[in-house]
mmCIF file of C-alpha atoms in Angstrom:
data_model
loop_
_atom_site.group_PDB
_atom_site.id
_atom_site.type_symbol
_atom_site.label_atom_id
_atom_site.label_comp_id
_atom_site.label_asym_id
_atom_site.label_seq_id
_atom_site.Cartn_x
_atom_site.Cartn_y
_atom_site.Cartn_z
ATOM 1 C CA UNK A 1 0.455 -16.777 -5.195
ATOM 2 C CA UNK A 2 3.894 -16.390 -6.617
ATOM 3 C CA UNK A 3 6.868 -18.647 -6.312
ATOM 4 C CA UNK A 4 10.447 -17.465 -6.436
ATOM 5 C CA UNK A 5 12.412 -16.735 -9.533
ATOM 6 C CA UNK A 6 13.753 -16.430 -11.988
ATOM 7 C CA UNK A 7 11.466 -18.847 -13.815
ATOM 8 C CA UNK A 8 10.205 -20.810 -10.821
ATOM 9 C CA UNK A 9 6.631 -21.988 -11.314
ATOM 10 C CA UNK A 10 3.833 -21.633 -8.719
ATOM 11 C CA UNK A 11 3.513 -25.414 -8.972
ATOM 12 C CA UNK A 12 5.961 -25.721 -6.047
ATOM 13 C CA UNK A 13 3.546 -23.845 -3.826
ATOM 14 C CA UNK A 14 0.572 -25.704 -5.276
ATOM 15 C CA UNK A 15 2.060 -29.241 -4.955
ATOM 16 C CA UNK A 16 4.333 -28.602 -2.003
ATOM 17 C CA UNK A 17 2.406 -26.458 0.505
ATOM 18 C CA UNK A 18 -1.075 -25.061 -0.053
ATOM 19 C CA UNK A 19 -2.870 -27.164 -2.700
ATOM 20 C CA UNK A 20 -5.341 -30.038 -2.190
ATOM 21 C CA UNK A 21 -2.662 -32.562 -3.050
ATOM 22 C CA UNK A 22 1.101 -32.543 -2.427
ATOM 23 C CA UNK A 23 3.945 -34.588 -3.941
ATOM 24 C CA UNK A 24 5.341 -37.193 -1.614
ATOM 25 C CA UNK A 25 8.790 -38.495 -2.591
ATOM 26 C CA UNK A 26 10.048 -41.980 -1.960
ATOM 27 C CA UNK A 27 11.751 -43.044 1.313
ATOM 28 C CA UNK A 28 15.071 -41.700 0.281
ATOM 29 C CA UNK A 29 13.554 -38.463 -0.917
ATOM 30 C CA UNK A 30 15.324 -39.023 -4.209
ATOM 31 C CA UNK A 31 12.283 -38.439 -6.354
ATOM 32 C CA UNK A 32 12.538 -41.777 -8.132
ATOM 33 C CA UNK A 33 8.933 -42.657 -7.286
ATOM 34 C CA UNK A 34 7.014 -39.498 -6.388
ATOM 35 C CA UNK A 35 3.333 -39.810 -5.621
ATOM 36 C CA UNK A 36 0.453 -37.397 -5.088
ATOM 37 C CA UNK A 37 -1.293 -37.573 -1.759
ATOM 38 C CA UNK A 38 -4.161 -35.621 -0.195
ATOM 39 C CA UNK A 39 -2.905 -32.542 1.760
ATOM 40 C CA UNK A 40 -4.793 -32.323 5.079
ATOM 41 C CA UNK A 41 -3.411 -28.835 5.554
ATOM 42 C CA UNK A 42 -4.540 -27.486 2.108
ATOM 43 C CA UNK A 43 -5.815 -23.917 2.028
ATOM 44 C CA UNK A 44 -8.971 -24.575 0.061
ATOM 45 C CA UNK A 45 -10.670 -25.073 3.446
ATOM 46 C CA UNK A 46 -10.539 -21.328 3.970
ATOM 47 C CA UNK A 47 -9.651 -19.540 0.726
ATOM 48 C CA UNK A 48 -9.844 -19.661 -2.972
ATOM 49 C CA UNK A 49 -6.378 -20.318 -4.491
ATOM 50 C CA UNK A 50 -5.332 -18.551 -7.582
ATOM 51 C CA UNK A 51 -1.774 -19.412 -8.747
ATOM 52 C CA UNK A 52 -0.119 -16.959 -11.144
ATOM 53 C CA UNK A 53 3.071 -17.546 -13.062
ATOM 54 C CA UNK A 54 4.629 -14.327 -14.210
ATOM 55 C CA UNK A 55 5.696 -14.141 -17.850
ATOM 56 C CA UNK A 56 8.693 -16.479 -18.211
ATOM 57 C CA UNK A 57 7.946 -18.602 -15.120
ATOM 58 C CA UNK A 58 6.462 -22.065 -15.321
ATOM 59 C CA UNK A 59 4.349 -22.349 -18.469
ATOM 60 C CA UNK A 60 3.676 -18.607 -18.690
ATOM 61 C CA UNK A 61 4.937 -16.981 -21.921
ATOM 62 C CA UNK A 62 4.498 -13.624 -23.634
ATOM 63 C CA UNK A 63 1.973 -13.620 -26.497
ATOM 64 C CA UNK A 64 4.774 -12.653 -28.922
ATOM 65 C CA UNK A 65 7.904 -14.850 -28.762
ATOM 66 C CA UNK A 66 10.187 -11.762 -28.702
ATOM 67 C CA UNK A 67 8.075 -9.816 -26.252
ATOM 68 C CA UNK A 68 9.098 -11.479 -22.982
ATOM 69 C CA UNK A 69 11.823 -9.035 -22.290
ATOM 70 C CA UNK A 70 9.184 -6.368 -21.839
ATOM 71 C CA UNK A 71 8.009 -8.073 -18.607
ATOM 72 C CA UNK A 72 11.469 -8.824 -17.091
ATOM 73 C CA UNK A 73 12.054 -5.790 -14.899
ATOM 74 C CA UNK A 74 10.925 -5.278 -11.311
ATOM 75 C CA UNK A 75 8.375 -2.614 -12.328
ATOM 76 C CA UNK A 76 7.067 -4.351 -15.386
ATOM 77 C CA UNK A 77 6.780 -7.658 -13.534
ATOM 78 C CA UNK A 78 4.671 -5.999 -10.794
ATOM 79 C CA UNK A 79 2.511 -3.990 -13.268
ATOM 80 C CA UNK A 80 1.741 -7.058 -15.344
ATOM 81 C CA UNK A 81 0.749 -9.138 -12.275
ATOM 82 C CA UNK A 82 -1.312 -6.297 -10.799
ATOM 83 C CA UNK A 83 -3.235 -5.922 -14.009
ATOM 84 C CA UNK A 84 -3.748 -9.742 -14.252
ATOM 85 C CA UNK A 85 -5.062 -9.794 -10.653
ATOM 86 C CA UNK A 86 -7.317 -6.742 -11.273
ATOM 87 C CA UNK A 87 -8.819 -8.364 -14.406
ATOM 88 C CA UNK A 88 -9.325 -11.670 -12.671
ATOM 89 C CA UNK A 89 -11.033 -9.994 -9.700
ATOM 90 C CA UNK A 90 -13.305 -8.005 -11.976
ATOM 91 C CA UNK A 91 -14.239 -10.871 -14.368
ATOM 92 C CA UNK A 92 -14.988 -13.225 -11.547
ATOM 93 C CA UNK A 93 -17.018 -10.892 -9.324
ATOM 94 C CA UNK A 94 -14.492 -10.992 -6.483
ATOM 95 C CA UNK A 95 -14.212 -7.242 -5.824
ATOM 96 C CA UNK A 96 -15.587 -7.401 -2.330
ATOM 97 C CA UNK A 97 -13.514 -10.514 -1.376
ATOM 98 C CA UNK A 98 -10.519 -10.261 0.802
ATOM 99 C CA UNK A 99 -7.341 -10.468 -1.204
ATOM 100 C CA UNK A 100 -4.100 -11.915 0.091
ATOM 101 C CA UNK A 101 -0.882 -12.436 -1.774
ATOM 102 C CA UNK A 102 1.509 -15.407 -1.129
ATOM 103 C CA UNK A 103 5.119 -15.064 -2.081
ATOM 104 C CA UNK A 104 7.906 -17.545 -1.726
ATOM 105 C CA UNK A 105 11.522 -16.474 -2.070
ATOM 106 C CA UNK A 106 11.638 -13.699 -4.719
ATOM 107 C CA UNK A 107 7.837 -13.928 -4.630
ATOM 108 C CA UNK A 108 7.967 -12.263 -1.199
ATOM 109 C CA UNK A 109 9.661 -9.260 -2.731
ATOM 110 C CA UNK A 110 7.361 -9.442 -5.782
ATOM 111 C CA UNK A 111 4.220 -9.537 -3.539
ATOM 112 C CA UNK A 112 5.125 -6.246 -1.932
ATOM 113 C CA UNK A 113 5.713 -4.596 -5.374
ATOM 114 C CA UNK A 114 2.443 -6.098 -6.763
ATOM 115 C CA UNK A 115 0.469 -4.872 -3.688
ATOM 116 C CA UNK A 116 1.665 -1.421 -4.256
ATOM 117 C CA UNK A 117 0.982 -1.578 -8.002
ATOM 118 C CA UNK A 118 -2.631 -2.915 -7.318
ATOM 119 C CA UNK A 119 -3.267 -0.049 -4.951
ATOM 120 C CA UNK A 120 -1.693 2.786 -6.953
ATOM 121 C CA UNK A 121 -2.570 1.727 -10.445
ATOM 122 C CA UNK A 122 -5.548 -0.634 -10.229
ATOM 123 C CA UNK A 123 -7.356 0.845 -7.234
ATOM 124 C CA UNK A 124 -7.392 -2.597 -5.484
ATOM 125 C CA UNK A 125 -6.325 -2.902 -1.886
ATOM 126 C CA UNK A 126 -4.647 -6.085 -0.713
ATOM 127 C CA UNK A 127 -5.701 -7.205 2.739
ATOM 128 C CA UNK A 128 -2.317 -8.840 3.517
ATOM 129 C CA UNK A 129 0.726 -10.730 2.321
ATOM 130 C CA UNK A 130 1.916 -14.145 3.363
ATOM 131 C CA UNK A 131 5.586 -14.670 2.930
ATOM 132 C CA UNK A 132 7.275 -18.040 2.776
ATOM 133 C CA UNK A 133 11.132 -17.848 3.072
ATOM 134 C CA UNK A 134 10.968 -14.379 1.546
ATOM 135 C CA UNK A 135 13.806 -12.670 -0.371
ATOM 136 C CA UNK A 136 13.385 -9.273 1.353
ATOM 137 C CA UNK A 137 16.547 -7.364 0.641
ATOM 138 C CA UNK A 138 16.072 -7.392 -3.179
ATOM 139 C CA UNK A 139 15.750 -3.550 -3.215
ATOM 140 C CA UNK A 140 19.435 -3.366 -2.260
ATOM 141 C CA UNK A 141 20.296 -5.372 -5.388
ATOM 142 C CA UNK A 142 17.356 -4.622 -7.680
ATOM 143 C CA UNK A 143 17.582 -0.847 -8.090
ATOM 144 C CA UNK A 144 15.166 0.096 -5.338
ATOM 145 C CA UNK A 145 15.849 2.871 -2.867
ATOM 146 C CA UNK A 146 13.530 1.486 -0.198
ATOM 147 C CA UNK A 147 14.078 -1.822 1.528
ATOM 148 C CA UNK A 148 11.342 -4.451 0.957
ATOM 149 C CA UNK A 149 11.234 -5.442 4.626
ATOM 150 C CA UNK A 150 10.327 -1.898 5.676
ATOM 151 C CA UNK A 151 7.446 -1.820 3.131
ATOM 152 C CA UNK A 152 6.276 -5.303 4.149
ATOM 153 C CA UNK A 153 6.100 -4.300 7.783
ATOM 154 C CA UNK A 154 3.686 -1.530 6.936
ATOM 155 C CA UNK A 155 1.162 -3.901 5.401
ATOM 156 C CA UNK A 156 -1.221 -6.338 7.208
ATOM 157 C CA UNK A 157 0.110 -9.822 6.997
ATOM 158 C CA UNK A 158 -0.929 -13.372 7.662
ATOM 159 C CA UNK A 159 1.091 -16.471 8.467
ATOM 160 C CA UNK A 160 -0.272 -19.939 8.444
ATOM 161 C CA UNK A 161 -3.818 -18.543 8.063
ATOM 162 C CA UNK A 162 -3.783 -16.609 11.297
ATOM 163 C CA UNK A 163 -3.165 -12.989 12.061
ATOM 164 C CA UNK A 164 0.038 -12.525 13.932
ATOM 165 C CA UNK A 165 0.813 -9.493 16.049
ATOM 166 C CA UNK A 166 3.722 -7.203 14.909
ATOM 167 C CA UNK A 167 6.098 -5.239 17.145
ATOM 168 C CA UNK A 168 7.584 -1.993 15.965
ATOM 169 C CA UNK A 169 10.953 -2.488 14.320
ATOM 170 C CA UNK A 170 13.875 -0.180 15.045
ATOM 171 C CA UNK A 171 16.438 -0.063 12.318
ATOM 172 C CA UNK A 172 18.433 2.588 10.553
ATOM 173 C CA UNK A 173 18.331 0.525 7.356
ATOM 174 C CA UNK A 174 14.642 -0.197 7.274
ATOM 175 C CA UNK A 175 13.131 2.814 9.009
ATOM 176 C CA UNK A 176 15.909 5.404 8.531
ATOM 177 C CA UNK A 177 16.360 5.536 12.248
ATOM 178 C CA UNK A 178 12.574 5.528 13.052
ATOM 179 C CA UNK A 179 10.475 2.740 14.438
ATOM 180 C CA UNK A 180 8.113 1.328 11.934
ATOM 181 C CA UNK A 181 4.561 0.743 13.222
ATOM 182 C CA UNK A 182 2.641 -1.612 11.029
#
């Protein structure tokens, strides 16, 4: 699970959406007296949750103080997260388990890149991607030639824990004039 960026921690997903407890703010929502309360809709009922903060996000830091810049490109970010996931899966005996990525904001764009890096470089297939308010047109601004939405529509996806049917999308931008059939 990845939150948006730059520097946004996965704690927002954990304490705001999917975790066993969520933060409840006071009556005015001003945050003066936040409290943790049980989350009746937590995802632990149907999945293991593994939150990952990329280098430079949340509490995650590079091992060498001057090495963080090595992780701060679209490709290096995806590669480091794919390697982290592959190592976690191997060390915890989860190779046969279904694997879904959750991305919020830039994390939606990141999830697509990580899924591709997992498949191409780690030999791990992602079963689906859950996107929460995703930043999908990052390729237009982040030196990519393919639009993220087109790539996302070719992958299996989940929303709110249920499979949702997809319809072919017709768009010159996303499919270069062809319908995409996920």
